[in-house]
Each structure stands twice: as structure tokens, then as C-alpha cells.
Coordinates of C-alpha atoms in Angstrom, one line a residue:
Chain A
M1 CA 0.0 0.0 0.0
I2 CA 2.7 2.4 1.0
S3 CA 6.4 2.0 0.2
V4 CA 8.8 4.8 1.2
R5 CA 12.4 4.1 -0.1
R6 CA 15.5 6.1 1.0
V7 CA 13.5 9.3 1.2
T8 CA 15.2 12.5 2.1
K9 CA 13.3 15.8 2.3
E10 CA 15.1 19.0 2.6
Y11 CA 13.1 22.3 2.6
P12 CA 14.3 25.4 0.7
N13 CA 15.3 27.0 4.0
G14 CA 17.9 24.2 4.5
V15 CA 15.9 22.3 7.2
V16 CA 16.3 18.5 6.6
A17 CA 13.0 17.0 7.7
L18 CA 13.6 13.4 6.7
Q19 CA 16.8 11.6 6.2
N20 CA 17.1 8.4 4.2
V21 CA 13.7 7.1 5.5
D22 CA 12.5 3.5 4.6
L23 CA 9.0 2.4 5.5
E24 CA 6.6 -0.3 4.2
I25 CA 3.0 -0.3 5.2
G26 CA 0.7 -3.1 4.0
K27 CA -3.0 -2.9 3.1
G28 CA -5.3 -2.8 6.1
E29 CA -2.6 -2.0 8.6
F30 CA -2.9 0.5 11.5
V31 CA 0.3 2.5 12.1
F32 CA 1.1 5.1 14.7
L33 CA 3.8 7.6 13.8
V34 CA 5.2 8.8 17.1
G35 CA 8.0 11.1 18.2
P36 CA 8.7 14.6 19.4
S37 CA 7.7 17.7 17.5
G38 CA 10.0 18.2 14.5
A39 CA 10.8 14.5 14.2
G40 CA 9.4 14.5 10.6
K41 CA 6.0 12.8 11.2
T42 CA 4.0 15.6 9.5
T43 CA 6.4 15.8 6.5
L44 CA 6.2 12.0 6.0
L45 CA 2.4 12.3 5.9
R46 CA 2.5 15.2 3.5
L47 CA 4.7 13.2 1.2
L48 CA 2.1 10.5 1.1
F49 CA -0.7 12.7 -0.2
R50 CA 1.6 14.7 -2.4
E51 CA 1.5 17.9 -0.5
E52 CA 5.3 17.7 -0.7
V53 CA 7.7 16.0 -3.0
P54 CA 10.8 14.1 -1.8
T55 CA 14.2 15.7 -2.4
S56 CA 15.5 12.2 -3.2
G57 CA 14.1 8.7 -2.9
S58 CA 10.7 7.3 -3.9
V59 CA 7.3 7.3 -2.4
M60 CA 4.9 4.7 -3.7
V61 CA 1.2 4.9 -2.7
N62 CA -1.2 2.3 -3.9
G63 CA 1.0 1.6 -6.9
H64 CA 1.6 5.2 -7.9
D65 CA 5.0 6.9 -7.7
V66 CA 3.7 9.9 -5.9
G67 CA 6.9 12.0 -6.2
R68 CA 7.0 11.7 -10.0
M69 CA 3.3 12.1 -10.5
R70 CA 2.1 14.7 -13.0
P71 CA 0.1 17.6 -11.4
R72 CA -3.1 16.6 -13.2
Q73 CA -3.0 13.1 -11.7
I74 CA -2.8 14.4 -8.1
P75 CA -6.5 14.9 -7.6
Y76 CA -7.1 11.2 -8.5
L77 CA -4.5 10.1 -5.9
R78 CA -6.1 12.2 -3.3
R79 CA -9.5 10.7 -3.9
Q80 CA -8.0 7.4 -2.6
I81 CA -6.7 9.1 0.5
G82 CA -8.6 10.6 3.4
V83 CA -6.8 13.2 5.5
V84 CA -7.6 14.6 9.0
F85 CA -5.7 17.4 10.7
Q86 CA -5.4 18.6 14.2
D87 CA -7.3 21.8 13.4
F88 CA -10.3 20.2 11.7
R89 CA -10.4 22.5 8.7
L90 CA -14.1 22.7 8.3
L91 CA -15.9 25.4 6.4
P92 CA -17.5 27.7 9.0
Q93 CA -20.4 28.9 7.0
R94 CA -21.6 25.5 5.9
N95 CA -23.4 23.0 8.1
V96 CA -22.2 19.5 9.0
H97 CA -24.0 17.9 6.1
E98 CA -22.8 20.4 3.6
N99 CA -19.2 20.2 4.9
I100 CA -19.2 16.5 4.3
A101 CA -21.1 16.7 1.0
F102 CA -18.7 19.3 -0.3
A103 CA -16.0 16.6 -0.6
L104 CA -18.3 14.6 -2.9
R105 CA -19.6 17.5 -4.8
V106 CA -16.2 18.6 -6.0
I107 CA -15.5 15.1 -7.3
E108 CA -18.8 15.3 -9.2
A109 CA -20.7 12.6 -7.4
H110 CA -24.4 12.1 -8.1
P111 CA -26.7 14.0 -5.6
R112 CA -28.5 10.8 -4.7
E113 CA -25.2 9.1 -4.0
I114 CA -24.0 12.1 -1.9
K115 CA -27.1 12.0 0.2
R116 CA -26.8 8.3 0.9
R117 CA -23.1 8.3 1.6
V118 CA -23.2 11.4 3.9
S119 CA -25.8 9.8 6.1
Q120 CA -23.8 6.5 6.2
V121 CA -20.7 8.3 7.3
L122 CA -22.5 10.5 9.8
E123 CA -23.7 7.3 11.4
L124 CA -20.2 5.9 11.4
V125 CA -19.0 8.9 13.5
G126 CA -22.1 9.1 15.6
L127 CA -23.4 12.5 14.4
S128 CA -26.6 11.4 12.6
D129 CA -28.7 14.0 14.5
R130 CA -26.3 16.9 14.0
G131 CA -26.4 17.3 10.2
H132 CA -27.8 20.8 10.2
A133 CA -25.6 22.2 12.9
L134 CA -22.8 24.7 11.9
P135 CA -19.3 23.9 13.0
A136 CA -19.3 26.7 15.6
Q137 CA -22.3 25.0 17.3
L138 CA -20.3 21.8 17.8
S139 CA -17.7 20.7 20.5
G140 CA -14.2 20.1 19.4
G141 CA -14.7 16.4 19.5
E142 CA -17.7 16.7 17.3
Q143 CA -15.9 19.0 14.8
Q144 CA -13.1 16.5 14.5
R145 CA -15.6 13.7 13.9
V146 CA -17.1 15.8 11.1
A147 CA -13.6 16.2 9.6
L148 CA -13.2 12.4 9.9
A149 CA -16.5 11.9 8.2
R150 CA -15.5 14.2 5.4
A151 CA -12.2 12.3 5.0
M152 CA -14.1 8.9 4.8
V153 CA -17.1 9.9 2.7
G154 CA -15.1 9.3 -0.5
R155 CA -14.4 5.8 0.6
P156 CA -10.6 6.1 0.5
V157 CA -8.4 3.1 0.8
M158 CA -6.2 4.9 3.2
L159 CA -6.7 7.4 6.1
L160 CA -3.9 9.8 7.1
A161 CA -4.4 11.6 10.4
D162 CA -2.0 14.3 11.7
E163 CA -2.5 14.7 15.5
P164 CA -6.2 14.2 15.2
T165 CA -6.7 14.2 18.9
G166 CA -4.3 17.0 19.6
N167 CA -7.1 19.5 20.3
L168 CA -9.5 17.1 22.1
D169 CA -10.1 16.3 25.7
P170 CA -9.3 12.7 26.8
H171 CA -12.8 11.6 26.5
N172 CA -13.3 12.9 23.0
A173 CA -9.8 11.7 22.1
E174 CA -10.8 8.2 23.1
D175 CA -14.0 8.4 21.1
M176 CA -12.0 9.5 18.1
M177 CA -9.5 6.7 18.5
R178 CA -12.4 4.1 18.8
I179 CA -13.9 5.4 15.5
M180 CA -10.5 5.2 13.7
L181 CA -9.9 1.7 14.9
E182 CA -13.4 0.8 13.6
I183 CA -12.6 2.4 10.2
N184 CA -9.4 0.3 10.1
R185 CA -11.4 -2.9 11.1
L186 CA -13.6 -2.2 8.1
G187 CA -10.5 -2.4 5.8
T188 CA -9.0 1.0 5.5
T189 CA -5.3 1.4 6.0
V190 CA -4.7 4.1 8.7
V191 CA -1.6 6.1 9.4
M192 CA -1.9 8.3 12.5
A193 CA 0.8 10.8 13.7
T194 CA 0.3 11.4 17.4
H195 CA 1.7 12.4 20.8
A196 CA -1.1 10.8 22.7
A197 CA 0.9 8.0 24.5
H198 CA -2.1 6.6 26.4
L199 CA -4.0 6.1 23.1
V200 CA -1.1 4.3 21.5
D201 CA -0.5 2.2 24.5
R202 CA -4.1 1.1 24.7
A203 CA -4.5 0.3 21.0
R204 CA -1.5 -2.0 20.8
Q205 CA -0.9 -1.4 17.1
R206 CA 2.2 -1.1 15.0
V207 CA 4.3 1.9 16.2
V208 CA 6.9 3.7 14.0
A209 CA 9.0 6.0 16.2
M210 CA 10.8 8.9 14.6
E211 CA 13.4 11.4 15.7
G212 CA 15.5 13.9 13.8
G213 CA 14.0 12.9 10.5
M214 CA 14.9 9.2 10.9
I215 CA 13.0 6.1 12.0
H216 CA 14.6 4.6 15.0
R217 CA 12.0 2.1 16.0
D218 CA 9.4 0.1 14.1
E219 CA 7.5 -2.5 16.2
L220 CA 4.2 -4.4 15.9
A221 CA 1.6 -4.4 18.7
A222 CA 3.8 -1.9 20.6
S223 CA 3.5 1.0 23.0
Y224 CA 4.5 4.7 22.8
H225 CA 7.7 4.3 24.7
V226 CA 10.3 1.5 24.4
E227 CA 9.2 -1.3 26.6
V228 CA 12.4 -2.2 28.5
N229 CA 11.3 -5.6 30.0
R230 CA 9.6 -6.9 26.9
Chain B
M1 CA -17.9 18.9 -16.5
R2 CA -21.4 17.8 -15.7
L3 CA -24.3 20.2 -15.6
R4 CA -24.6 20.0 -11.8
T5 CA -20.9 20.8 -11.5
W6 CA -21.5 23.9 -13.7
A7 CA -24.3 24.8 -11.3
F8 CA -21.9 24.3 -8.4
C9 CA -19.3 26.5 -9.9
L10 CA -21.8 29.2 -10.8
N11 CA -23.1 29.1 -7.3
E12 CA -19.6 29.5 -5.9
A13 CA -19.0 32.4 -8.2
N14 CA -22.2 34.0 -7.1
Q15 CA -21.3 33.7 -3.5
N16 CA -18.0 35.4 -4.1
L17 CA -19.8 38.3 -5.8
L18 CA -22.4 38.6 -3.0
R19 CA -19.7 38.5 -0.3
N20 CA -18.1 41.6 -1.9
P21 CA -20.9 43.6 -3.4
V22 CA -19.1 47.0 -3.4
L23 CA -16.2 45.6 -5.3
A24 CA -18.6 43.8 -7.7
I25 CA -20.4 47.0 -8.4
A26 CA -17.1 48.9 -8.8
S27 CA -16.0 46.3 -11.4
V28 CA -19.2 46.4 -13.3
T29 CA -19.3 50.2 -13.3
T30 CA -15.7 50.8 -14.4
T31 CA -16.1 48.1 -17.1
A32 CA -19.3 49.7 -18.3
I33 CA -17.9 53.2 -18.4
S34 CA -14.7 52.3 -20.2
L35 CA -16.5 50.3 -22.8
L36 CA -19.1 53.0 -23.2
V37 CA -16.4 55.6 -23.8
L38 CA -14.8 53.3 -26.3
G39 CA -18.2 52.8 -28.0
V40 CA -18.9 56.5 -28.2
F41 CA -15.6 57.2 -29.8
L42 CA -16.0 54.4 -32.3
L43 CA -19.5 55.7 -33.3
L44 CA -18.0 59.2 -33.6
T45 CA -15.2 58.0 -35.8
V46 CA -17.6 56.1 -38.0
N47 CA -19.8 59.2 -38.5
V48 CA -17.0 61.7 -39.1
N49 CA -15.6 59.2 -41.6
A50 CA -19.0 59.1 -43.3
I51 CA -19.2 62.9 -43.4
A52 CA -15.7 63.2 -44.8
T53 CA -16.4 60.6 -47.4
S54 CA -19.5 62.4 -48.6
V55 CA -17.7 65.8 -48.6
E56 CA -14.9 64.3 -50.5
S57 CA -17.1 62.8 -53.1
Q58 CA -18.7 66.2 -53.7
V59 CA -15.3 67.8 -54.4
A60 CA -14.9 68.7 -58.0
V61 CA -11.5 68.7 -59.8
R62 CA -11.0 71.7 -62.1
A63 CA -8.6 71.4 -65.0
F64 CA -7.8 74.8 -66.5
F65 CA -6.9 75.2 -70.2
A66 CA -4.3 77.6 -71.6
K67 CA -5.8 80.7 -73.2
N68 CA -4.9 79.7 -76.8
V69 CA -6.6 76.2 -76.7
P70 CA -9.4 76.1 -79.4
Q71 CA -12.9 75.3 -78.2
S72 CA -13.0 72.2 -80.5
Q73 CA -10.0 70.7 -78.7
E74 CA -11.6 71.4 -75.3
T75 CA -14.8 69.6 -76.4
A76 CA -12.7 66.6 -77.6
E77 CA -10.9 66.5 -74.3
L78 CA -14.2 66.6 -72.5
Q79 CA -15.3 63.4 -74.4
T80 CA -12.1 61.7 -73.5
V81 CA -12.5 62.5 -69.8
R82 CA -16.1 61.3 -69.8
S83 CA -14.8 57.9 -71.0
W84 CA -12.6 57.4 -67.9
S85 CA -13.9 54.9 -65.4
Q86 CA -13.2 57.1 -62.3
V87 CA -15.4 59.9 -63.7
R88 CA -18.9 60.5 -62.5
T89 CA -19.7 63.8 -64.2
A90 CA -17.6 66.1 -66.4
T91 CA -18.6 69.4 -67.8
L92 CA -17.0 72.2 -69.8
V93 CA -17.1 75.5 -68.0
T94 CA -16.3 78.4 -70.4
K95 CA -14.7 81.5 -69.0
A96 CA -17.9 83.5 -69.5
Q97 CA -19.8 80.9 -67.4
A98 CA -17.0 81.0 -64.8
L99 CA -17.3 84.8 -64.5
A100 CA -21.0 84.5 -64.1
E101 CA -20.5 81.9 -61.3
L102 CA -17.9 84.1 -59.7
K103 CA -20.3 87.1 -59.7
K104 CA -23.0 84.9 -58.2
E105 CA -20.6 83.7 -55.4
F106 CA -19.6 87.3 -54.7
G107 CA -23.3 88.3 -54.3
D108 CA -23.4 91.8 -52.8
Q109 CA -19.8 92.4 -53.5
A110 CA -20.1 91.6 -57.2
K111 CA -19.5 95.3 -57.9
V112 CA -15.8 94.7 -57.4
L113 CA -15.8 92.7 -60.6
D114 CA -17.2 95.6 -62.5
S115 CA -13.8 97.2 -62.5
L116 CA -12.7 94.5 -64.9
G117 CA -14.8 96.1 -67.6
T118 CA -15.2 93.8 -70.6
A119 CA -12.0 91.9 -69.9
N120 CA -12.3 88.4 -68.6
P121 CA -9.1 87.1 -67.0
L122 CA -10.5 83.7 -66.3
E123 CA -9.9 80.5 -68.4
D124 CA -12.0 77.8 -69.8
S125 CA -12.0 74.7 -67.6
L126 CA -13.3 71.1 -67.1
S127 CA -15.2 70.5 -63.9
V128 CA -15.0 66.8 -63.0
T129 CA -16.4 64.8 -60.1
A130 CA -15.1 61.4 -59.2
Q131 CA -17.0 58.1 -58.8
K132 CA -15.3 57.4 -55.5
P133 CA -13.6 59.9 -53.1
Q134 CA -10.3 58.1 -53.2
D135 CA -10.2 58.6 -57.0
V136 CA -10.0 62.4 -56.6
K137 CA -6.2 62.5 -56.5
V138 CA -5.8 60.1 -59.4
L139 CA -8.2 62.2 -61.5
A140 CA -6.4 65.4 -60.7
T141 CA -3.1 63.9 -61.9
R142 CA -4.6 62.4 -65.1
L143 CA -6.3 65.7 -65.9
S144 CA -3.0 67.6 -65.5
H145 CA -1.5 65.5 -68.2
L146 CA -4.1 66.4 -70.7
D147 CA -3.0 68.5 -73.8
G148 CA -3.5 72.1 -73.2
V149 CA -4.3 71.9 -69.5
V150 CA -2.0 74.3 -67.6
H151 CA -3.1 73.4 -64.0
T152 CA -5.6 71.5 -61.9
T153 CA -7.1 72.2 -58.5
Y154 CA -9.4 70.5 -56.0
Q155 CA -10.3 71.5 -52.5
S156 CA -7.7 69.2 -50.9
A157 CA -7.4 71.4 -47.8
V158 CA -11.0 70.7 -46.7
V159 CA -10.6 67.0 -47.2
S160 CA -7.2 66.7 -45.6
R161 CA -8.4 68.7 -42.6
L162 CA -11.4 66.5 -42.2
F163 CA -9.2 63.4 -42.3
A164 CA -6.8 64.9 -39.8
L165 CA -9.8 65.5 -37.5
I166 CA -10.9 61.9 -37.9
N167 CA -7.5 60.7 -37.0
D168 CA -7.4 62.9 -33.9
I169 CA -10.7 61.6 -32.8
R170 CA -9.6 58.0 -33.4
V171 CA -6.3 58.4 -31.5
V172 CA -7.8 60.3 -28.5
G173 CA -10.8 57.9 -28.3
L174 CA -8.6 54.8 -28.5
A175 CA -6.1 56.2 -25.9
I176 CA -8.9 57.1 -23.4
G177 CA -10.7 53.8 -24.1
V178 CA -7.5 51.7 -23.6
L179 CA -6.6 53.5 -20.4
L180 CA -10.1 53.0 -19.0
L181 CA -10.0 49.3 -20.2
I182 CA -6.7 48.8 -18.2
G183 CA -8.4 50.4 -15.2
S184 CA -11.4 48.2 -15.3
L185 CA -9.1 45.2 -15.9
L186 CA -7.3 46.0 -12.7
V187 CA -10.6 46.3 -10.7
I188 CA -11.9 43.0 -12.1
T189 CA -8.5 41.3 -11.3
N190 CA -8.7 42.7 -7.8
A191 CA -12.2 41.5 -7.3
I192 CA -11.2 38.0 -8.4
R193 CA -8.1 38.0 -6.2
L194 CA -10.1 39.0 -3.1
G195 CA -12.5 36.2 -3.9
M196 CA -9.5 33.8 -4.0
A197 CA -8.2 35.1 -0.6
A198 CA -11.7 34.8 0.9
R199 CA -12.1 31.3 -0.3
R200 CA -8.6 30.1 0.6
R201 CA -9.9 27.5 3.1
E202 CA -12.4 26.1 0.6
I203 CA -9.8 25.9 -2.2
A204 CA -7.4 24.0 0.2
I205 CA -10.1 21.6 1.1
M206 CA -11.2 21.2 -2.5
R207 CA -7.6 20.2 -3.4
L208 CA -7.3 18.0 -0.4
V209 CA -10.4 15.9 -1.3
G210 CA -9.3 15.5 -4.9
A211 CA -11.0 18.3 -6.9
T212 CA -9.4 18.8 -10.3
E213 CA -7.7 22.2 -10.9
S214 CA -10.3 23.1 -13.5
L215 CA -13.0 22.8 -10.9
V216 CA -10.9 25.0 -8.6
H217 CA -10.6 27.5 -11.4
W218 CA -14.0 27.7 -12.9
P219 CA -15.8 29.6 -10.2
F220 CA -13.3 32.4 -10.6
I221 CA -13.5 32.3 -14.4
L222 CA -17.2 32.6 -14.1
E223 CA -16.8 35.4 -11.7
G224 CA -14.7 37.3 -14.2
L225 CA -17.1 36.6 -17.0
I226 CA -20.1 37.7 -15.0
L227 CA -18.4 41.0 -14.0
G228 CA -17.1 41.8 -17.5
G229 CA -20.3 40.5 -19.1
I230 CA -22.7 42.6 -17.0
G231 CA -20.5 45.7 -17.5
A232 CA -20.5 45.0 -21.3
I233 CA -24.2 44.5 -21.4
V234 CA -24.8 47.8 -19.7
A235 CA -22.3 49.6 -22.0
S236 CA -23.5 48.1 -25.2
G237 CA -27.1 48.7 -24.3
L238 CA -26.4 52.4 -23.4
A239 CA -24.3 52.9 -26.5
Y240 CA -26.9 51.3 -28.8
W241 CA -30.0 53.0 -27.5
S242 CA -28.4 56.4 -27.1
Y243 CA -27.0 56.3 -30.6
V244 CA -30.4 55.4 -32.0
A245 CA -32.0 58.3 -30.1
A246 CA -29.2 60.7 -31.1
Y247 CA -29.5 59.6 -34.7
H248 CA -33.2 60.2 -34.9
N249 CA -32.8 63.6 -33.3
A250 CA -30.0 64.6 -35.6
V251 CA -31.8 63.5 -38.7
R252 CA -34.7 65.7 -37.8
S253 CA -32.7 68.8 -36.8
L254 CA -29.6 68.5 -39.1
P255 CA -31.0 66.7 -42.1
F256 CA -28.0 67.7 -44.3
L257 CA -25.5 65.7 -42.2
P258 CA -24.8 62.3 -43.8
L259 CA -24.9 60.3 -40.5
V260 CA -24.6 56.6 -40.5
A261 CA -27.9 54.8 -39.8
P262 CA -27.8 52.8 -36.6
S263 CA -29.1 49.5 -37.9
P264 CA -25.9 47.7 -38.8
V265 CA -23.2 49.9 -37.2
A266 CA -24.5 50.4 -33.7
R267 CA -25.4 46.8 -33.4
D268 CA -21.9 45.7 -34.5
I269 CA -20.3 48.1 -32.1
A270 CA -22.6 46.9 -29.3
L271 CA -21.5 43.3 -30.1
L272 CA -17.9 44.4 -30.1
L273 CA -18.3 45.9 -26.7
L274 CA -19.9 42.8 -25.4
V275 CA -17.0 40.6 -26.7
L276 CA -14.5 43.1 -25.2
G277 CA -16.2 43.0 -21.8
I278 CA -16.2 39.2 -21.7
L279 CA -12.6 39.2 -22.8
L280 CA -11.8 41.6 -19.9
G281 CA -13.2 39.1 -17.4
A282 CA -11.3 36.3 -18.9
V283 CA -8.0 38.2 -19.0
G284 CA -8.7 39.3 -15.4
F285 CA -8.9 35.7 -14.4
R286 CA -5.7 34.8 -16.3
I287 CA -3.8 37.5 -14.4
S288 CA -5.1 36.3 -11.1
V289 CA -4.6 32.6 -11.7
R290 CA -1.0 32.6 -10.5
R291 CA -2.2 33.8 -7.2
L292 CA -4.5 30.9 -7.1
A293 CA -1.6 28.4 -7.4
R294 CA -0.2 29.9 -4.1
V295 CA -3.4 29.6 -2.2

């Protein structure tokens, strides 16, 4: 599903965000990207949905060489990938239903299909009764669930989440985690960058730990920190 | 794109315009004014052209014979000249007729000519009018080469002054029109750019969820076309109807002026303004589109 080979990313200002990174993620996996701020987690995610291109090395996503993709092919890559950010990124003047439908309207889905899928995905995130609310009328947890619904409404094969629980209280964060694990159980590959150690520890999924632009640990069914007596 | 996608883009464009009504009105107004000025000058040029053409076609070329040329030769030359393709009318004006004409032109002051007594200093001449105004110069040259003709004249000064006037009107009108067009282009561009800034979030999300670039662009293209198009409709409507009204007034009060009838020309100019306005909108988008890439 994802194959990152010897990828280095240097920004124009000279900052080297990733150094010679290798990472393979299979279909249907759930992977936590952990590590301190500036470790390169966000850059790695941005390379996967072609928000950035690698300085060297190759990034393959679902069979496409993302770094060498022509600009006109990018939209079609992104339709296979759902993305969730820490800051939700909802449209404030549109209600929940419209925010989610927006993602389908811009890829020219049929209105009947939009209606059907929006209500399915609202059910998945537990917001079936909030369709007409504006983002400002929702709690942070609810807003993030709307963002998650928007990411999933196009039925992507892969979900990328950058600190999705960073702005949420523990209760909402756990809710969010539960939904993401459910999405993964239904077959979607999930890559989640996070600082939330307790969520990682409880989920017992694959953990890729980064620091200084390099991967220094990659373990299955692992916890946030290195387990000394394992 | 599908029909519902067009509807989506049109709706987005509309929302941009409604979000910034003052700027939208400013864009439409400047476009309308600049196109209207351009249209007025075009109509003016067309009309002064028509007047000049009609004046020029009425200009007669006179070819004066030397004093010793016999009448029979003059009549023969007259027949030759009448056979030329450029000639509409040709008549022989004897010096007696010329003196009579001169007296008529002098009117009250004809007494001055009495001092000449029985002497007539004038010469026999051919008075020739051309089929087409642009033939006047050629005719004058051909006539000057005739046997016995000493010199030719035509009222070139009037004609050349008229053409100079037309040129001035054309240059001034074009200059003002172009400057105003640039002004309205800037206002439209600014309106589109503000729309892009206001919709930065939406554009980012559109790209994130896999909207094609053309779908990202179209709302702004439509916005430009709507702004330029409405301005153009206002301008071409005003230009057309005011010309029709002015024409009918002028025909009544100044019937001798050979003005151009509105039916083909005002409609053509109105269409030209419409095309120009739409072009303004499209160019406004082209200028702004690089900004869009950075959103």
C-alpha cells in the first residue's frame, strides 16, 4: 500500500525534515507515527498525499510513484486518501451535512449518492442527528468527527491523520480513537501521527517512532515508549 | 464537467460576488464606463468618416486650359475625360460661365468685378467629379497630363483637414478607451483575487479531497465573465440606445448631415463591446490565476 524508499526531504530553508527514510505499510494496517515535534512525522504524511515531493528517494502509494506524479494526476491520488488534521479545517459557513457533501460534490458525485453516503458516514462517526448544525455550534470532538466523516465519505483506501486528537479532551480523544480503529477494522489502512501516549499504549498497534528525521523504532503491537522488559 | 458541476461553480462564483458587493459594483461600473467611452468614440469615428467621405465625393477637380486652346480641342478632351472609369460627371465651364459663377458667389460684393470692364481674366476649364472619393487625387493627376491643361485644382485642404480630425478623434478615443480598459481590468482582477483570498480554506479543502484544478478555477473564471459581461451588457445597451436616439434627433434637426444609420453599425459596435467585456473578465482571471496556485 505504502512504500517509502530512501526518502530525504530538505526544505528550501535548509531544514532537513527526513533523512534516508525507509518504510513499508501493508494494506489494512494501522500504524502510529510517534516522536517529538520536528521529528518528521508531518512531513512524512505530507509526502504520502503529495502535498510535498521528496528531495530524493521514492514514495509509492497504492502503486503510484507519488513524487513523480504529473500535477493533473494528483486529484485522483487524493480521492483514494482521506486526510484529517489537528485543526479540523471545516468550512465555518456550511453546516455539517454540507461540509461532508462538499468533498463529494467537488469530485462530481451524483446527488442521490451524496445523500446516501453522507448519512452513512454521519452514522459511522455518531453524528446522525447533527447534520444541520454549523461547526461553531459543535464541540471540538464533534468537529473532529465531522472532519473524519469528510475524509471517509469518498471511501478512501487509506486514512492519514495528523495529530487528530491534539485539540481534544481525553474523553473525546478516546471516542475519536475508537472510530478510527473501527474504520481500520472495516478495511481502510490508517496512518496516524500522534503524541497521545495513552491512546497508543491502549490500542496495541504497529508503532513507528521517529526522531531527527529518521525512524529509530518500528514495532508491531507496541506501545508509545520503548518497553524495557519486553 | 457535468451540468450539476457547472451549477456548483456558478453558485460558488455568485457567493463570491455577494460576499463583496461593493467591489462587484465597482468592477461592473468601471467596465461599463470604459466600454461606453470606447463605443462612443467608435461611433463618432464612423460618423466623421462618413461625413468626410460624402464631402470628398462632392469635391470637383477643375482642369484649366491655356488661353490659346481652341474650343474644338476642349470639347474633344471633355469626351475623353467622360470615358474614364473614375469619372462620375464632367462638364466644360467656359470663361464666361466662370465669370457669371464668380459674380454669383460674390453676391453683394459683385460690384468689385465691374472694374474688370469687358476683360475676362478667367480661363475655360473642365469640372470633373469622381465616382469614388479616393479617385479624386488620381483624377487630378490624369487631368493635369491632358494636352492644353495648364493646371488643376481641387479642394484638398478641406478634405485633408477632415481626415486629420478623424485621425485625432480616433487616437484620442482609443487612448482614453484603452486607459479605461486597463483600469477596469485592474478592478476586475482585484475582485477575483479578493475572492480567492476569501475562499482560501475552501480551495485548500477542494484540493485535499481531490477536486481537479479546472474545478478549482471555474468559479473564478465565471466570476470574471459575470463581472465583465454585466459591464459590457450595460455599456453596449447604453451605446446602442443612445445612438439610436441621437441619430433620430439629428436626422430631424440636421438633415444635411450624412450620418450613419444605426441598424448595422450600432449593433456591430454593441456586439464588439460585449465581446471586449467578456474578454476583460477572462483576462482578469488569467492575471489572477497565478495567485490561485499559491493559495
